[in-house]
Structure formats: structure tokens, C-alpha cells
Amino acid sequence: MLDNPNSAGEISPDIALRDFPKLFFATMPRSGTWYSFFLFEFLDMALTGSTRVRQINEARIHLGTKIVKCHGHSIYPNFEQIYKGPYRSAWDDLNFYCNAFNSGHNVVEQAPEQFSPLQSDDLKIIYLYRNPLDQMVSAFHHNKGSLSEQHRTYLEPKSGERVPFSSVSEYLRQGGLEGYIKQFFSYHETRENPNLMMIKYENLVAEPCRMFEQMIEFVGFDTELEEHREAIENALTMAAPDRVRDIERKLGRALAQDQSDPNGSHLRGGQTGKWKNELSPVDIKFCLNELSRFDIPAESFIFE
């Protein structure tokens, strides 16, 4: 049970798993994953008075907001079974150069009753993504310090050896963009689903309160109640980047425990528009051309 045994804490996990609305929250790597995660966590803590959120397998039971949520990098759940469109063969040919792009299938396989849209017609799905140019820049710099060889290297076709990415341009061409498209396309093709909400990272950074309210309203949370508004404001304050860095300092490690530098941070500033200083016109054209192969227009993104 929660640290506070009163009110919402009296709801048993089994009842919550059965009765609460379910939310599959997916993110593109380097697109506000931890920020959005903590927004939900701190909101729940403010509502319940607890210092933690209960987790059963991959399902986080939010007793304050009354939702059951999973949170991570993933393609659209069950996309392989759902999508039969004209780009299916081309999509199948795309690869994830590392496992950072798609772990959500594990959640769906472990808890299909909660997180499979094939078994749960009312499953809500939120997808948070960043424009591909900024995402390439952020992922390259973050992965340089990764403990995982798979994340910081690619398989060189001629030699068959793993080679470290030497530049954003190389990361773009040797797996980064391919993985981005494979994940993003699965949501782009299902964007008409009323149970799917797609959130641009750039909007979340610019207007965190408005975008967070849209997310929680999407799963049925009333943002107009006074006590709820206070809890939302508290969550926004507690999830701010400087507060999260304080958490990392207290832990003595990066949040994801994936960095070789013991003093490293999972957060890299989060600014938009860094691509302007690191990608050439040739790189940008290559990116947009690859997106267009899957009928993904540049207007799908915010390039600042």
C-alpha cells in the first residue's frame, strides 16, 4: 500500500488494475520521457500524500489520478497486427539499431488486458515526440556517454565490426533516423484514432501547464477542481529540470543509470533548435527525403 493509508490508498491494486482507465504513454527517446514521467508521478503524490507510486510489473497504479499507466519508448502497441497499409513492407524493412526505440512490446505481451488495444477498446495512448533534427542531435550526444555499446556504436557494413558514431551526421545515416521513422510512422499512421493523443515535445517545453492539462484531461482527470489545480501546480514545480537534477545528485547517478560518467545527467538542457548549429543543409535534406518516403510531411513537426 501507499505510505499514506487513507483515502485513495484504500483502493487495492487488484481493483485498480481492473477498474481504472489504462494509459499507454510512449515517447521518442530524448523527447521529454523523464519530464513527463515525473509530471504524472508528482501529481499523484500531491493528490495522495504518498512518497511513491505503486508498480506491479510494468503497470504503475496512480491512485490519485485513478489511472493505470505504463511509460516508455515504444511503437504503437500491436502495430504489427493492426497495420495493413501500403507502406507495410517498407516499414518491416526498417530496423532499430538499438533497443532504445521499442521496449513497449514487452509491456503489451506481459499485460495485454491492460495495454493491448486489441483487447482493450478504451485504452488511451499518448505519444510524445520531438522533431527528428533536434532528436538526432540530442540522441547522438547522449549516447556518446552511454554504458551500452549498442547505443553508442553501429555495425559497420563492410567490416562487420561495431564502430562508435563519430558525428550527428553519421548517427543520422547509420541507424538514428531509421529507428526514428520506424517508431514515429506507427503513430503517424494511426493518428486518426480518437484514443490516441500525439504531443509535440516543443509544445510541452513552451507551455508545460497547458500541455500537461491536456494529457490528464485526455484520461478523464478533472483539472478544474481547486484541489486538483493545486496538485497540478505542485507537480509542474517538482518536475522542473533543476529539481530533477537535484534528484540525480542525491542519487549520485543519472536517472536511467546509463551514463559512463558517474556525475553525468540524463538531462541535457532540453533546448529546441540545436540542430541549426550541428546539421548541414545536406543532412537536413537527407532527413526530410527519408521522411517523405513514408509520406511523413515536414509539417508533422515543429522546427524552431
mmCIF file of C-alpha atoms in Angstrom:
data_model
loop_
_atom_site.group_PDB
_atom_site.id
_atom_site.type_symbol
_atom_site.label_atom_id
_atom_site.label_comp_id
_atom_site.label_asym_id
_atom_site.label_seq_id
_atom_site.Cartn_x
_atom_site.Cartn_y
_atom_site.Cartn_z
ATOM 1 C CA MET A 1 0.000 0.000 0.000
ATOM 2 C CA LEU A 2 0.962 3.634 -0.167
ATOM 3 C CA ASP A 3 2.744 5.374 2.692
ATOM 4 C CA ASN A 4 -0.470 7.244 3.422
ATOM 5 C CA PRO A 5 -3.091 4.561 4.187
ATOM 6 C CA ASN A 6 -6.019 6.954 3.945
ATOM 7 C CA SER A 7 -8.478 7.876 1.172
ATOM 8 C CA ALA A 8 -7.181 6.827 -2.261
ATOM 9 C CA GLY A 9 -4.689 4.443 -0.683
ATOM 10 C CA GLU A 10 -7.551 2.188 0.429
ATOM 11 C CA ILE A 11 -8.133 1.057 -3.154
ATOM 12 C CA SER A 12 -6.481 -2.311 -3.668
ATOM 13 C CA PRO A 13 -4.064 -2.751 -6.589
ATOM 14 C CA ASP A 14 -6.213 -5.575 -7.978
ATOM 15 C CA ILE A 15 -9.276 -3.332 -8.109
ATOM 16 C CA ALA A 16 -7.231 -0.522 -9.660
ATOM 17 C CA LEU A 17 -5.859 -2.846 -12.350
ATOM 18 C CA ARG A 18 -9.373 -3.992 -13.124
ATOM 19 C CA ASP A 19 -11.340 -0.745 -12.944
ATOM 20 C CA PHE A 20 -9.075 2.256 -13.553
ATOM 21 C CA PRO A 21 -8.685 3.703 -17.076
ATOM 22 C CA LYS A 22 -5.500 2.452 -18.755
ATOM 23 C CA LEU A 23 -2.882 4.711 -20.329
ATOM 24 C CA PHE A 24 -0.101 3.574 -22.658
ATOM 25 C CA PHE A 25 2.337 6.512 -22.574
ATOM 26 C CA ALA A 26 5.016 6.261 -25.266
ATOM 27 C CA THR A 27 7.868 8.608 -26.079
ATOM 28 C CA MET A 28 10.523 9.059 -28.698
ATOM 29 C CA PRO A 29 13.942 8.786 -26.994
ATOM 30 C CA ARG A 30 15.327 12.181 -25.940
ATOM 31 C CA SER A 31 11.878 13.770 -26.090
ATOM 32 C CA GLY A 32 10.865 14.538 -22.520
ATOM 33 C CA THR A 33 10.479 10.971 -21.298
ATOM 34 C CA TRP A 34 11.592 11.603 -17.735
ATOM 35 C CA TYR A 35 9.945 15.019 -17.513
ATOM 36 C CA SER A 36 6.552 13.634 -18.497
ATOM 37 C CA PHE A 37 7.065 10.626 -16.226
ATOM 38 C CA PHE A 38 7.699 12.841 -13.209
ATOM 39 C CA LEU A 39 4.747 15.105 -14.009
ATOM 40 C CA PHE A 40 2.416 12.144 -13.534
ATOM 41 C CA GLU A 41 4.345 10.843 -10.518
ATOM 42 C CA PHE A 42 4.403 14.144 -8.633
ATOM 43 C CA LEU A 43 0.759 14.852 -9.440
ATOM 44 C CA ASP A 44 -0.217 11.546 -7.899
ATOM 45 C CA MET A 45 1.939 12.124 -4.842
ATOM 46 C CA ALA A 46 0.397 15.564 -4.332
ATOM 47 C CA LEU A 47 -3.088 14.073 -4.515
ATOM 48 C CA THR A 48 -2.483 11.087 -2.229
ATOM 49 C CA GLY A 49 0.119 12.431 0.203
ATOM 50 C CA SER A 50 2.306 9.455 -0.649
ATOM 51 C CA THR A 51 6.000 9.464 -1.477
ATOM 52 C CA ARG A 52 5.791 6.743 -4.108
ATOM 53 C CA VAL A 53 3.571 5.231 -6.766
ATOM 54 C CA ARG A 54 2.813 1.519 -6.629
ATOM 55 C CA GLN A 55 4.078 -0.599 -9.520
ATOM 56 C CA ILE A 56 3.027 -4.115 -10.473
ATOM 57 C CA ASN A 57 5.207 -5.474 -13.261
ATOM 58 C CA GLU A 58 5.209 -2.629 -15.826
ATOM 59 C CA ALA A 59 1.938 -1.074 -14.665
ATOM 60 C CA ARG A 60 2.118 1.992 -12.430
ATOM 61 C CA ILE A 61 -1.018 2.394 -10.354
ATOM 62 C CA HIS A 62 -1.825 6.074 -9.919
ATOM 63 C CA LEU A 63 -4.353 6.163 -7.102
ATOM 64 C CA GLY A 64 -4.643 9.948 -7.104
ATOM 65 C CA THR A 65 -5.487 10.395 -10.770
ATOM 66 C CA LYS A 66 -7.100 6.940 -10.872
ATOM 67 C CA ILE A 67 -5.276 5.591 -13.890
ATOM 68 C CA VAL A 68 -3.066 2.590 -14.590
ATOM 69 C CA LYS A 69 -0.135 3.633 -16.755
ATOM 70 C CA CYS A 70 2.947 2.272 -18.464
ATOM 71 C CA HIS A 71 5.607 4.710 -19.653
ATOM 72 C CA GLY A 72 8.473 4.186 -22.086
ATOM 73 C CA HIS A 73 9.827 4.137 -25.633
ATOM 74 C CA SER A 74 7.626 2.156 -27.962
ATOM 75 C CA ILE A 75 5.951 1.809 -31.308
ATOM 76 C CA TYR A 76 2.159 1.974 -31.308
ATOM 77 C CA PRO A 77 1.022 -1.080 -29.335
ATOM 78 C CA ASN A 78 0.181 -4.063 -31.555
ATOM 79 C CA PHE A 79 1.048 -2.045 -34.666
ATOM 80 C CA GLU A 80 2.413 -5.161 -36.355
ATOM 81 C CA GLN A 81 -1.010 -6.790 -36.068
ATOM 82 C CA ILE A 82 -3.022 -3.641 -36.827
ATOM 83 C CA TYR A 83 -1.304 -2.051 -39.819
ATOM 84 C CA LYS A 84 -2.008 -3.479 -43.288
ATOM 85 C CA GLY A 85 -1.327 -0.351 -45.359
ATOM 86 C CA PRO A 86 0.778 0.284 -48.465
ATOM 87 C CA TYR A 87 3.980 1.001 -46.555
ATOM 88 C CA ARG A 88 3.911 -2.241 -44.599
ATOM 89 C CA SER A 89 6.745 -3.918 -46.485
ATOM 90 C CA ALA A 90 8.940 -0.810 -46.343
ATOM 91 C CA TRP A 91 8.200 -0.417 -42.633
ATOM 92 C CA ASP A 92 9.089 -4.058 -41.983
ATOM 93 C CA ASP A 93 12.436 -3.461 -43.682
ATOM 94 C CA LEU A 94 13.335 -0.686 -41.241
ATOM 95 C CA ASN A 95 15.415 -1.654 -38.212
ATOM 96 C CA PHE A 96 16.060 -0.303 -34.745
ATOM 97 C CA TYR A 97 19.829 -0.049 -34.454
ATOM 98 C CA CYS A 98 19.455 -0.409 -30.669
ATOM 99 C CA ASN A 99 16.736 -1.339 -28.190
ATOM 100 C CA ALA A 100 16.162 2.264 -27.055
ATOM 101 C CA PHE A 101 13.307 2.808 -29.504
ATOM 102 C CA ASN A 102 10.990 -0.049 -28.668
ATOM 103 C CA SER A 103 10.511 -1.748 -25.333
ATOM 104 C CA GLY A 104 6.746 -1.329 -25.189
ATOM 105 C CA HIS A 105 6.055 -4.673 -26.840
ATOM 106 C CA ASN A 106 7.225 -6.284 -23.590
ATOM 107 C CA VAL A 107 4.536 -4.392 -21.685
ATOM 108 C CA VAL A 108 1.829 -5.417 -24.140
ATOM 109 C CA GLU A 109 2.927 -9.052 -24.034
ATOM 110 C CA GLN A 110 3.051 -9.096 -20.217
ATOM 111 C CA ALA A 111 -0.228 -7.264 -19.632
ATOM 112 C CA PRO A 112 -2.403 -7.455 -22.766
ATOM 113 C CA GLU A 113 -5.611 -6.998 -20.795
ATOM 114 C CA GLN A 114 -4.383 -3.584 -19.677
ATOM 115 C CA PHE A 115 -2.221 -2.347 -22.563
ATOM 116 C CA SER A 116 -3.249 -4.048 -25.800
ATOM 117 C CA PRO A 117 -5.668 -2.031 -27.961
ATOM 118 C CA LEU A 118 -6.757 -5.363 -29.432
ATOM 119 C CA GLN A 119 -8.086 -6.415 -26.031
ATOM 120 C CA SER A 120 -8.993 -3.048 -24.520
ATOM 121 C CA ASP A 121 -11.164 -0.831 -26.718
ATOM 122 C CA ASP A 122 -10.941 2.094 -24.306
ATOM 123 C CA LEU A 123 -7.139 2.056 -23.887
ATOM 124 C CA LYS A 124 -5.796 5.609 -24.069
ATOM 125 C CA ILE A 125 -2.466 6.175 -25.823
ATOM 126 C CA ILE A 126 -0.312 9.289 -25.541
ATOM 127 C CA TYR A 127 2.728 9.711 -27.773
ATOM 128 C CA LEU A 128 5.328 12.389 -27.012
ATOM 129 C CA TYR A 129 7.804 13.114 -29.789
ATOM 130 C CA ARG A 130 10.446 15.639 -30.793
ATOM 131 C CA ASN A 131 11.302 16.909 -34.255
ATOM 132 C CA PRO A 132 13.782 14.493 -35.869
ATOM 133 C CA LEU A 133 16.596 17.024 -36.324
ATOM 134 C CA ASP A 134 16.772 18.011 -32.658
ATOM 135 C CA GLN A 135 16.225 14.402 -31.664
ATOM 136 C CA MET A 136 19.237 13.291 -33.724
ATOM 137 C CA VAL A 137 21.441 15.916 -32.064
ATOM 138 C CA SER A 138 20.306 15.090 -28.535
ATOM 139 C CA ALA A 139 20.480 11.309 -29.015
ATOM 140 C CA PHE A 140 23.970 11.433 -30.521
ATOM 141 C CA HIS A 141 25.428 13.470 -27.660
ATOM 142 C CA HIS A 142 23.640 11.453 -25.001
ATOM 143 C CA ASN A 143 24.620 8.104 -26.482
ATOM 144 C CA LYS A 144 28.301 9.068 -26.683
ATOM 145 C CA GLY A 145 28.432 8.586 -22.938
ATOM 146 C CA SER A 146 26.226 5.513 -22.816
ATOM 147 C CA LEU A 147 27.311 2.440 -20.895
ATOM 148 C CA SER A 148 25.719 0.374 -23.654
ATOM 149 C CA GLU A 149 27.956 -0.366 -26.624
ATOM 150 C CA GLN A 150 24.809 -0.998 -28.645
ATOM 151 C CA HIS A 151 23.664 2.594 -28.079
ATOM 152 C CA ARG A 152 26.933 4.370 -28.859
ATOM 153 C CA THR A 153 28.023 2.297 -31.880
ATOM 154 C CA TYR A 154 26.708 0.938 -35.141
ATOM 155 C CA LEU A 155 27.516 -2.157 -37.172
ATOM 156 C CA GLU A 156 29.857 -1.128 -39.981
ATOM 157 C CA PRO A 157 28.618 -2.978 -43.105
ATOM 158 C CA LYS A 158 31.990 -3.738 -44.715
ATOM 159 C CA SER A 159 33.974 -4.831 -41.674
ATOM 160 C CA GLY A 160 31.086 -6.232 -39.663
ATOM 161 C CA GLU A 161 32.554 -4.529 -36.596
ATOM 162 C CA ARG A 162 30.842 -2.153 -34.213
ATOM 163 C CA VAL A 163 32.074 1.412 -34.729
ATOM 164 C CA PRO A 164 31.368 4.420 -32.476
ATOM 165 C CA PHE A 165 29.245 7.164 -34.013
ATOM 166 C CA SER A 166 31.638 9.996 -34.840
ATOM 167 C CA SER A 167 29.150 12.789 -35.586
ATOM 168 C CA VAL A 168 25.477 13.696 -35.620
ATOM 169 C CA SER A 169 25.585 13.318 -39.398
ATOM 170 C CA GLU A 170 26.830 9.754 -39.083
ATOM 171 C CA TYR A 171 24.295 8.942 -36.372
ATOM 172 C CA LEU A 172 21.559 10.249 -38.659
ATOM 173 C CA ARG A 173 22.595 7.955 -41.510
ATOM 174 C CA GLN A 174 23.702 4.858 -39.630
ATOM 175 C CA GLY A 175 20.607 3.986 -37.644
ATOM 176 C CA GLY A 176 19.317 7.008 -35.768
ATOM 177 C CA LEU A 177 16.883 8.273 -38.384
ATOM 178 C CA GLU A 178 15.846 4.778 -39.436
ATOM 179 C CA GLY A 179 14.819 3.970 -35.874
ATOM 180 C CA TYR A 180 13.082 7.324 -35.531
ATOM 181 C CA ILE A 181 10.986 6.721 -38.641
ATOM 182 C CA LYS A 182 10.105 3.153 -37.671
ATOM 183 C CA GLN A 183 8.740 4.328 -34.326
ATOM 184 C CA PHE A 184 7.135 7.597 -35.468
ATOM 185 C CA PHE A 185 5.429 6.072 -38.502
ATOM 186 C CA SER A 186 3.438 3.702 -36.288
ATOM 187 C CA TYR A 187 1.734 6.692 -34.644
ATOM 188 C CA HIS A 188 1.522 8.801 -37.784
ATOM 189 C CA GLU A 189 -0.466 6.036 -39.470
ATOM 190 C CA THR A 190 -2.842 5.646 -36.505
ATOM 191 C CA ARG A 191 -3.242 9.375 -35.802
ATOM 192 C CA GLU A 192 -6.992 9.344 -36.588
ATOM 193 C CA ASN A 193 -7.654 7.023 -33.656
ATOM 194 C CA PRO A 194 -9.664 9.096 -31.121
ATOM 195 C CA ASN A 195 -7.957 7.205 -28.290
ATOM 196 C CA LEU A 196 -4.529 8.464 -29.422
ATOM 197 C CA MET A 197 -3.115 11.852 -28.427
ATOM 198 C CA MET A 198 0.115 12.989 -30.091
ATOM 199 C CA ILE A 199 2.063 15.655 -28.186
ATOM 200 C CA LYS A 200 4.940 17.616 -29.659
ATOM 201 C CA TYR A 201 7.878 17.966 -27.274
ATOM 202 C CA GLU A 202 8.370 21.562 -28.410
ATOM 203 C CA ASN A 203 4.841 22.440 -27.246
ATOM 204 C CA LEU A 204 5.404 20.723 -23.908
ATOM 205 C CA VAL A 205 8.577 22.760 -23.338
ATOM 206 C CA ALA A 206 6.906 26.026 -24.363
ATOM 207 C CA GLU A 207 3.640 25.513 -22.469
ATOM 208 C CA PRO A 208 4.101 22.775 -19.868
ATOM 209 C CA CYS A 209 0.985 23.580 -17.858
ATOM 210 C CA ARG A 210 -1.386 23.659 -20.822
ATOM 211 C CA MET A 211 0.043 20.512 -22.394
ATOM 212 C CA PHE A 212 0.078 18.569 -19.128
ATOM 213 C CA GLU A 213 -3.533 19.522 -18.503
ATOM 214 C CA GLN A 214 -4.437 18.267 -21.969
ATOM 215 C CA MET A 215 -2.776 14.940 -21.215
ATOM 216 C CA ILE A 216 -4.532 14.320 -17.923
ATOM 217 C CA GLU A 217 -7.886 15.568 -19.212
ATOM 218 C CA PHE A 218 -7.485 13.034 -22.030
ATOM 219 C CA VAL A 219 -7.619 10.237 -19.445
ATOM 220 C CA GLY A 220 -10.596 11.748 -17.629
ATOM 221 C CA PHE A 221 -8.949 13.813 -14.898
ATOM 222 C CA ASP A 222 -10.868 16.950 -13.849
ATOM 223 C CA THR A 223 -8.428 19.882 -13.956
ATOM 224 C CA GLU A 224 -10.983 22.444 -12.748
ATOM 225 C CA LEU A 225 -11.307 21.317 -9.129
ATOM 226 C CA GLU A 226 -9.364 23.615 -6.801
ATOM 227 C CA GLU A 227 -7.502 20.795 -5.061
ATOM 228 C CA HIS A 228 -6.583 19.356 -8.446
ATOM 229 C CA ARG A 229 -5.258 22.695 -9.670
ATOM 230 C CA GLU A 230 -3.013 22.969 -6.613
ATOM 231 C CA ALA A 231 -1.723 19.447 -7.211
ATOM 232 C CA ILE A 232 -1.016 20.228 -10.882
ATOM 233 C CA GLU A 233 0.965 23.339 -9.940
ATOM 234 C CA ASN A 234 2.921 21.311 -7.400
ATOM 235 C CA ALA A 235 3.715 18.635 -9.996
ATOM 236 C CA LEU A 236 4.941 21.224 -12.501
ATOM 237 C CA THR A 237 7.223 22.739 -9.860
ATOM 238 C CA MET A 238 8.604 19.412 -8.658
ATOM 239 C CA ALA A 239 9.221 18.068 -12.184
ATOM 240 C CA ALA A 240 11.163 21.138 -13.328
ATOM 241 C CA PRO A 241 14.607 20.237 -14.757
ATOM 242 C CA ASP A 242 16.560 21.813 -11.883
ATOM 243 C CA ARG A 243 14.551 19.761 -9.375
ATOM 244 C CA VAL A 244 15.157 16.581 -11.358
ATOM 245 C CA ARG A 245 18.896 17.310 -11.426
ATOM 246 C CA ASP A 246 18.725 17.622 -7.642
ATOM 247 C CA ILE A 247 17.234 14.124 -7.575
ATOM 248 C CA GLU A 248 20.129 12.858 -9.709
ATOM 249 C CA ARG A 249 22.673 14.497 -7.400
ATOM 250 C CA LYS A 250 21.077 12.883 -4.365
ATOM 251 C CA LEU A 251 21.036 9.518 -6.127
ATOM 252 C CA GLY A 252 24.626 10.021 -7.278
ATOM 253 C CA ARG A 253 23.799 8.880 -10.806
ATOM 254 C CA ALA A 254 21.871 9.713 -13.964
ATOM 255 C CA LEU A 255 18.195 8.790 -13.823
ATOM 256 C CA ALA A 256 18.392 5.977 -16.348
ATOM 257 C CA GLN A 257 21.699 4.671 -14.939
ATOM 258 C CA ASP A 258 23.004 4.543 -18.499
ATOM 259 C CA GLN A 259 25.900 7.018 -18.451
ATOM 260 C CA SER A 260 29.588 6.154 -18.065
ATOM 261 C CA ASP A 261 30.275 9.455 -16.279
ATOM 262 C CA PRO A 262 29.197 8.969 -12.644
ATOM 263 C CA ASN A 263 28.425 12.685 -12.487
ATOM 264 C CA GLY A 264 26.543 12.661 -15.786
ATOM 265 C CA SER A 265 22.931 13.713 -16.124
ATOM 266 C CA HIS A 266 20.109 12.262 -18.169
ATOM 267 C CA LEU A 267 19.057 15.848 -18.867
ATOM 268 C CA ARG A 268 20.943 17.832 -21.489
ATOM 269 C CA GLY A 269 19.196 21.185 -21.281
ATOM 270 C CA GLY A 270 16.232 20.318 -23.462
ATOM 271 C CA GLN A 271 16.558 23.384 -25.677
ATOM 272 C CA THR A 272 14.999 23.346 -29.109
ATOM 273 C CA GLY A 273 16.754 24.394 -32.298
ATOM 274 C CA LYS A 274 20.191 22.909 -31.604
ATOM 275 C CA TRP A 275 20.090 21.209 -34.989
ATOM 276 C CA LYS A 276 20.781 24.560 -36.672
ATOM 277 C CA ASN A 277 24.350 24.510 -35.357
ATOM 278 C CA GLU A 278 25.106 20.827 -35.901
ATOM 279 C CA LEU A 279 23.439 19.679 -39.115
ATOM 280 C CA SER A 280 24.333 20.745 -42.644
ATOM 281 C CA PRO A 281 21.833 21.515 -45.426
ATOM 282 C CA VAL A 282 22.754 18.127 -46.901
ATOM 283 C CA ASP A 283 21.903 16.412 -43.606
ATOM 284 C CA ILE A 284 18.575 18.225 -43.391
ATOM 285 C CA LYS A 285 17.648 17.346 -46.961
ATOM 286 C CA PHE A 286 18.552 13.701 -46.337
ATOM 287 C CA CYS A 287 16.304 13.617 -43.270
ATOM 288 C CA LEU A 288 13.309 15.198 -44.981
ATOM 289 C CA ASN A 289 13.702 12.963 -48.028
ATOM 290 C CA GLU A 290 13.712 9.833 -45.867
ATOM 291 C CA LEU A 291 10.579 11.003 -44.075
ATOM 292 C CA SER A 292 8.863 11.695 -47.391
ATOM 293 C CA ARG A 293 9.452 8.079 -48.457
ATOM 294 C CA PHE A 294 6.846 7.206 -45.829
ATOM 295 C CA ASP A 295 4.578 10.126 -46.680
ATOM 296 C CA ILE A 296 5.534 11.937 -43.465
ATOM 297 C CA PRO A 297 5.438 15.689 -44.209
ATOM 298 C CA ALA A 298 7.731 18.226 -42.555
ATOM 299 C CA GLU A 299 4.556 19.891 -41.243
ATOM 300 C CA SER A 300 4.218 16.995 -38.794
ATOM 301 C CA PHE A 301 6.957 18.633 -36.707
ATOM 302 C CA ILE A 302 7.948 21.924 -35.140
ATOM 303 C CA PHE A 303 11.376 23.006 -36.376
ATOM 304 C CA GLU A 304 12.465 26.029 -34.336
#
